[in-house]
């Protein structure tokens, strides 16, 4: 159920995201990188989607699933969404970290819009 109502400390949390939200979440969790893949990069799952849950619980690292047919059949999640599994250890600072990333991206969007407008 909702994390706010969960009676125990969560091992992980699942959030449904579109591609743009996944990018922002990856930045906030510091798992999106320009470097060569390292231990701190996020694991991407296709099938089975539920493997993302086990991976996060076992490694305490984030995992991202594009969503397999079984997951989509039983959850009826829209095709445009996928799920991101966040380890419990990251939840205490996630709101603030995500707020900072969103603010930075808003500033970048404004900069890009000015550049784009210069082309028209």
Short mmCIF file of N, CA and C in Angstrom, two decimals, residues 36-114:
data_model
loop_
_atom_site.label_atom_id
_atom_site.label_comp_id
_atom_site.label_asym_id
_atom_site.label_seq_id
_atom_site.Cartn_x
_atom_site.Cartn_y
_atom_site.Cartn_z
N UNK A 36 31.51 4.93 -17.37
CA UNK A 36 31.33 3.51 -17.68
C UNK A 36 30.45 2.89 -16.60
N UNK A 37 29.63 1.90 -16.93
CA UNK A 37 28.77 1.28 -15.92
C UNK A 37 29.58 0.81 -14.71
N UNK A 38 29.06 1.14 -13.54
CA UNK A 38 29.70 0.77 -12.29
C UNK A 38 28.65 0.19 -11.36
N UNK A 39 29.07 -0.20 -10.19
CA UNK A 39 28.16 -0.82 -9.22
C UNK A 39 26.99 0.09 -8.87
N UNK A 40 27.19 1.42 -8.93
CA UNK A 40 26.12 2.31 -8.51
C UNK A 40 25.10 2.59 -9.61
N UNK A 41 25.29 2.06 -10.81
CA UNK A 41 24.30 2.29 -11.86
C UNK A 41 23.09 1.41 -11.65
N UNK A 42 21.97 1.85 -12.17
CA UNK A 42 20.71 1.15 -11.99
C UNK A 42 20.66 -0.08 -12.90
N UNK A 43 20.01 -1.13 -12.44
CA UNK A 43 19.83 -2.33 -13.25
C UNK A 43 18.51 -2.21 -14.00
N UNK A 44 18.54 -2.48 -15.30
CA UNK A 44 17.35 -2.41 -16.14
C UNK A 44 16.82 -3.82 -16.39
N UNK A 45 15.53 -4.01 -16.10
CA UNK A 45 14.88 -5.30 -16.30
C UNK A 45 13.84 -5.20 -17.40
N UNK A 46 13.68 -6.28 -18.11
CA UNK A 46 12.57 -6.44 -19.03
C UNK A 46 11.70 -7.55 -18.47
N UNK A 47 12.14 -8.78 -18.71
CA UNK A 47 11.39 -9.95 -18.24
C UNK A 47 12.30 -10.79 -17.36
N UNK A 48 11.89 -11.21 -16.22
CA UNK A 48 10.63 -10.89 -15.56
C UNK A 48 10.73 -9.55 -14.82
N UNK A 49 9.70 -8.78 -14.93
CA UNK A 49 9.67 -7.46 -14.29
C UNK A 49 9.83 -7.59 -12.78
N UNK A 50 9.23 -8.62 -12.20
CA UNK A 50 9.30 -8.79 -10.74
C UNK A 50 10.72 -9.01 -10.25
N UNK A 51 11.64 -9.37 -11.15
CA UNK A 51 13.04 -9.54 -10.77
C UNK A 51 13.64 -8.26 -10.22
N UNK A 52 13.09 -7.12 -10.61
CA UNK A 52 13.58 -5.84 -10.10
C UNK A 52 13.38 -5.72 -8.59
N UNK A 53 12.29 -6.28 -8.10
CA UNK A 53 12.02 -6.25 -6.65
C UNK A 53 13.07 -7.07 -5.90
N UNK A 54 13.29 -8.29 -6.34
CA UNK A 54 14.28 -9.15 -5.68
C UNK A 54 15.67 -8.55 -5.74
N UNK A 55 16.02 -7.98 -6.89
CA UNK A 55 17.35 -7.39 -7.03
C UNK A 55 17.54 -6.25 -6.03
N UNK A 56 16.54 -5.39 -5.89
CA UNK A 56 16.65 -4.28 -4.95
C UNK A 56 16.71 -4.76 -3.51
N UNK A 57 15.87 -5.70 -3.15
CA UNK A 57 15.87 -6.21 -1.78
C UNK A 57 17.20 -6.90 -1.45
N UNK A 58 17.74 -7.67 -2.40
CA UNK A 58 18.98 -8.41 -2.15
C UNK A 58 20.23 -7.55 -2.18
N UNK A 59 20.26 -6.52 -3.02
CA UNK A 59 21.47 -5.72 -3.18
C UNK A 59 21.40 -4.34 -2.52
N UNK A 60 20.18 -3.93 -2.13
CA UNK A 60 19.96 -2.59 -1.57
C UNK A 60 20.28 -1.51 -2.60
N UNK A 61 20.13 -1.85 -3.88
CA UNK A 61 20.37 -0.92 -4.98
C UNK A 61 19.09 -0.74 -5.79
N UNK A 62 18.97 0.37 -6.47
CA UNK A 62 17.82 0.66 -7.30
C UNK A 62 17.73 -0.31 -8.48
N UNK A 63 16.52 -0.51 -8.97
CA UNK A 63 16.31 -1.29 -10.20
C UNK A 63 15.14 -0.66 -10.96
N UNK A 64 15.20 -0.76 -12.26
CA UNK A 64 14.19 -0.17 -13.13
C UNK A 64 13.67 -1.25 -14.06
N UNK A 65 12.37 -1.40 -14.15
CA UNK A 65 11.78 -2.41 -15.02
C UNK A 65 10.91 -1.77 -16.08
N UNK A 66 11.13 -2.20 -17.31
CA UNK A 66 10.30 -1.74 -18.42
C UNK A 66 8.93 -2.39 -18.37
N UNK A 67 8.83 -3.50 -17.68
CA UNK A 67 7.54 -4.17 -17.49
C UNK A 67 7.28 -5.25 -18.52
N UNK A 68 7.23 -6.47 -18.07
CA UNK A 68 6.96 -7.60 -18.96
C UNK A 68 5.46 -7.75 -19.19
N UNK A 69 5.09 -8.63 -20.09
CA UNK A 69 3.68 -8.86 -20.41
C UNK A 69 2.90 -9.32 -19.19
N UNK A 70 3.48 -10.20 -18.38
CA UNK A 70 2.79 -10.68 -17.18
C UNK A 70 2.48 -9.55 -16.22
N UNK A 71 3.46 -8.69 -15.97
CA UNK A 71 3.26 -7.55 -15.07
C UNK A 71 2.15 -6.66 -15.61
N UNK A 72 2.18 -6.40 -16.88
CA UNK A 72 1.19 -5.50 -17.47
C UNK A 72 -0.21 -6.13 -17.48
N UNK A 73 -0.27 -7.45 -17.65
CA UNK A 73 -1.56 -8.14 -17.64
C UNK A 73 -2.22 -8.05 -16.27
N UNK A 74 -1.45 -8.34 -15.22
CA UNK A 74 -2.02 -8.40 -13.87
C UNK A 74 -2.19 -7.04 -13.20
N UNK A 75 -1.34 -6.07 -13.54
CA UNK A 75 -1.46 -4.75 -12.90
C UNK A 75 -2.31 -3.78 -13.72
N UNK A 76 -2.45 -4.05 -15.00
CA UNK A 76 -3.17 -3.18 -15.93
C UNK A 76 -2.57 -1.77 -15.98
N UNK A 77 -1.26 -1.70 -15.78
CA UNK A 77 -0.54 -0.43 -15.86
C UNK A 77 -0.46 0.01 -17.32
N UNK A 78 -0.61 1.30 -17.54
CA UNK A 78 -0.58 1.86 -18.89
C UNK A 78 0.75 1.54 -19.59
N UNK A 79 0.71 1.31 -20.89
CA UNK A 79 1.94 0.99 -21.63
C UNK A 79 3.02 2.07 -21.53
N UNK A 80 2.65 3.31 -21.29
CA UNK A 80 3.63 4.39 -21.22
C UNK A 80 4.38 4.42 -19.90
N UNK A 81 4.01 3.57 -18.94
CA UNK A 81 4.65 3.57 -17.63
C UNK A 81 5.50 2.33 -17.41
N UNK A 82 6.49 2.48 -16.58
CA UNK A 82 7.34 1.38 -16.14
C UNK A 82 7.52 1.54 -14.64
N UNK A 83 8.20 0.57 -14.00
CA UNK A 83 8.36 0.78 -12.56
C UNK A 83 9.81 0.80 -12.13
N UNK A 84 10.02 1.65 -11.15
CA UNK A 84 11.33 1.91 -10.58
C UNK A 84 11.26 1.45 -9.14
N UNK A 85 12.19 0.61 -8.74
CA UNK A 85 12.21 0.09 -7.37
C UNK A 85 13.32 0.81 -6.61
N UNK A 86 12.94 1.44 -5.52
CA UNK A 86 13.86 2.25 -4.71
C UNK A 86 14.13 1.51 -3.42
N UNK A 87 15.41 1.34 -3.05
CA UNK A 87 15.70 0.67 -1.77
C UNK A 87 15.29 1.54 -0.59
N UNK A 88 14.91 0.90 0.48
CA UNK A 88 14.48 1.61 1.68
C UNK A 88 15.50 2.60 2.18
N UNK A 89 16.78 2.30 2.04
CA UNK A 89 17.86 3.17 2.54
C UNK A 89 17.85 4.53 1.87
N UNK A 90 17.28 4.64 0.67
CA UNK A 90 17.30 5.90 -0.08
C UNK A 90 16.08 6.78 0.19
N UNK A 91 15.10 6.26 0.87
CA UNK A 91 13.83 6.97 1.00
C UNK A 91 13.89 8.21 1.88
N UNK A 92 14.76 8.22 2.87
CA UNK A 92 14.78 9.35 3.82
C UNK A 92 15.23 10.66 3.18
N UNK A 93 16.07 10.60 2.16
CA UNK A 93 16.57 11.83 1.52
C UNK A 93 16.01 12.04 0.12
N UNK A 94 15.20 11.12 -0.35
CA UNK A 94 14.74 11.17 -1.74
C UNK A 94 13.94 12.42 -2.06
N UNK A 95 13.04 12.84 -1.22
CA UNK A 95 12.20 14.01 -1.52
C UNK A 95 13.06 15.25 -1.76
N UNK A 96 14.01 15.50 -0.88
CA UNK A 96 14.87 16.67 -1.04
C UNK A 96 15.76 16.54 -2.27
N UNK A 97 16.35 15.37 -2.47
CA UNK A 97 17.21 15.16 -3.63
C UNK A 97 16.42 15.31 -4.93
N UNK A 98 15.22 14.79 -4.96
CA UNK A 98 14.38 14.90 -6.15
C UNK A 98 13.97 16.35 -6.41
N UNK A 99 13.66 17.07 -5.36
CA UNK A 99 13.32 18.49 -5.48
C UNK A 99 14.49 19.26 -6.12
N UNK A 100 15.72 18.99 -5.69
CA UNK A 100 16.90 19.66 -6.25
C UNK A 100 17.07 19.34 -7.73
N UNK A 101 16.88 18.08 -8.09
CA UNK A 101 17.02 17.65 -9.48
C UNK A 101 15.95 18.31 -10.35
N UNK A 102 14.72 18.33 -9.87
CA UNK A 102 13.63 18.95 -10.62
C UNK A 102 13.90 20.44 -10.81
N UNK A 103 14.36 21.13 -9.78
CA UNK A 103 14.69 22.55 -9.89
C UNK A 103 15.79 22.78 -10.93
N UNK A 104 16.83 21.96 -10.91
CA UNK A 104 17.92 22.08 -11.89
C UNK A 104 17.41 21.86 -13.30
N UNK A 105 16.56 20.86 -13.48
CA UNK A 105 16.03 20.57 -14.80
C UNK A 105 15.11 21.67 -15.30
N UNK A 106 14.39 22.33 -14.41
CA UNK A 106 13.55 23.47 -14.82
C UNK A 106 14.43 24.60 -15.34
N UNK A 107 15.56 24.86 -14.67
CA UNK A 107 16.49 25.89 -15.12
C UNK A 107 17.09 25.53 -16.48
N UNK A 108 17.43 24.25 -16.65
CA UNK A 108 17.98 23.82 -17.94
C UNK A 108 16.94 23.96 -19.05
N UNK A 109 15.68 23.64 -18.75
CA UNK A 109 14.60 23.78 -19.73
C UNK A 109 14.47 25.23 -20.17
N UNK A 110 14.51 26.16 -19.23
CA UNK A 110 14.41 27.57 -19.57
C UNK A 110 15.58 27.98 -20.48
N UNK A 111 16.78 27.52 -20.16
CA UNK A 111 17.97 27.81 -20.98
C UNK A 111 17.80 27.22 -22.39
N UNK A 112 17.36 25.99 -22.46
CA UNK A 112 17.18 25.33 -23.76
C UNK A 112 16.10 26.03 -24.58
N UNK A 113 15.06 26.50 -23.93
CA UNK A 113 13.98 27.17 -24.66
C UNK A 113 14.50 28.46 -25.29
N UNK A 114 15.34 29.20 -24.57
CA UNK A 114 15.93 30.42 -25.12
C UNK A 114 16.78 30.08 -26.34
#
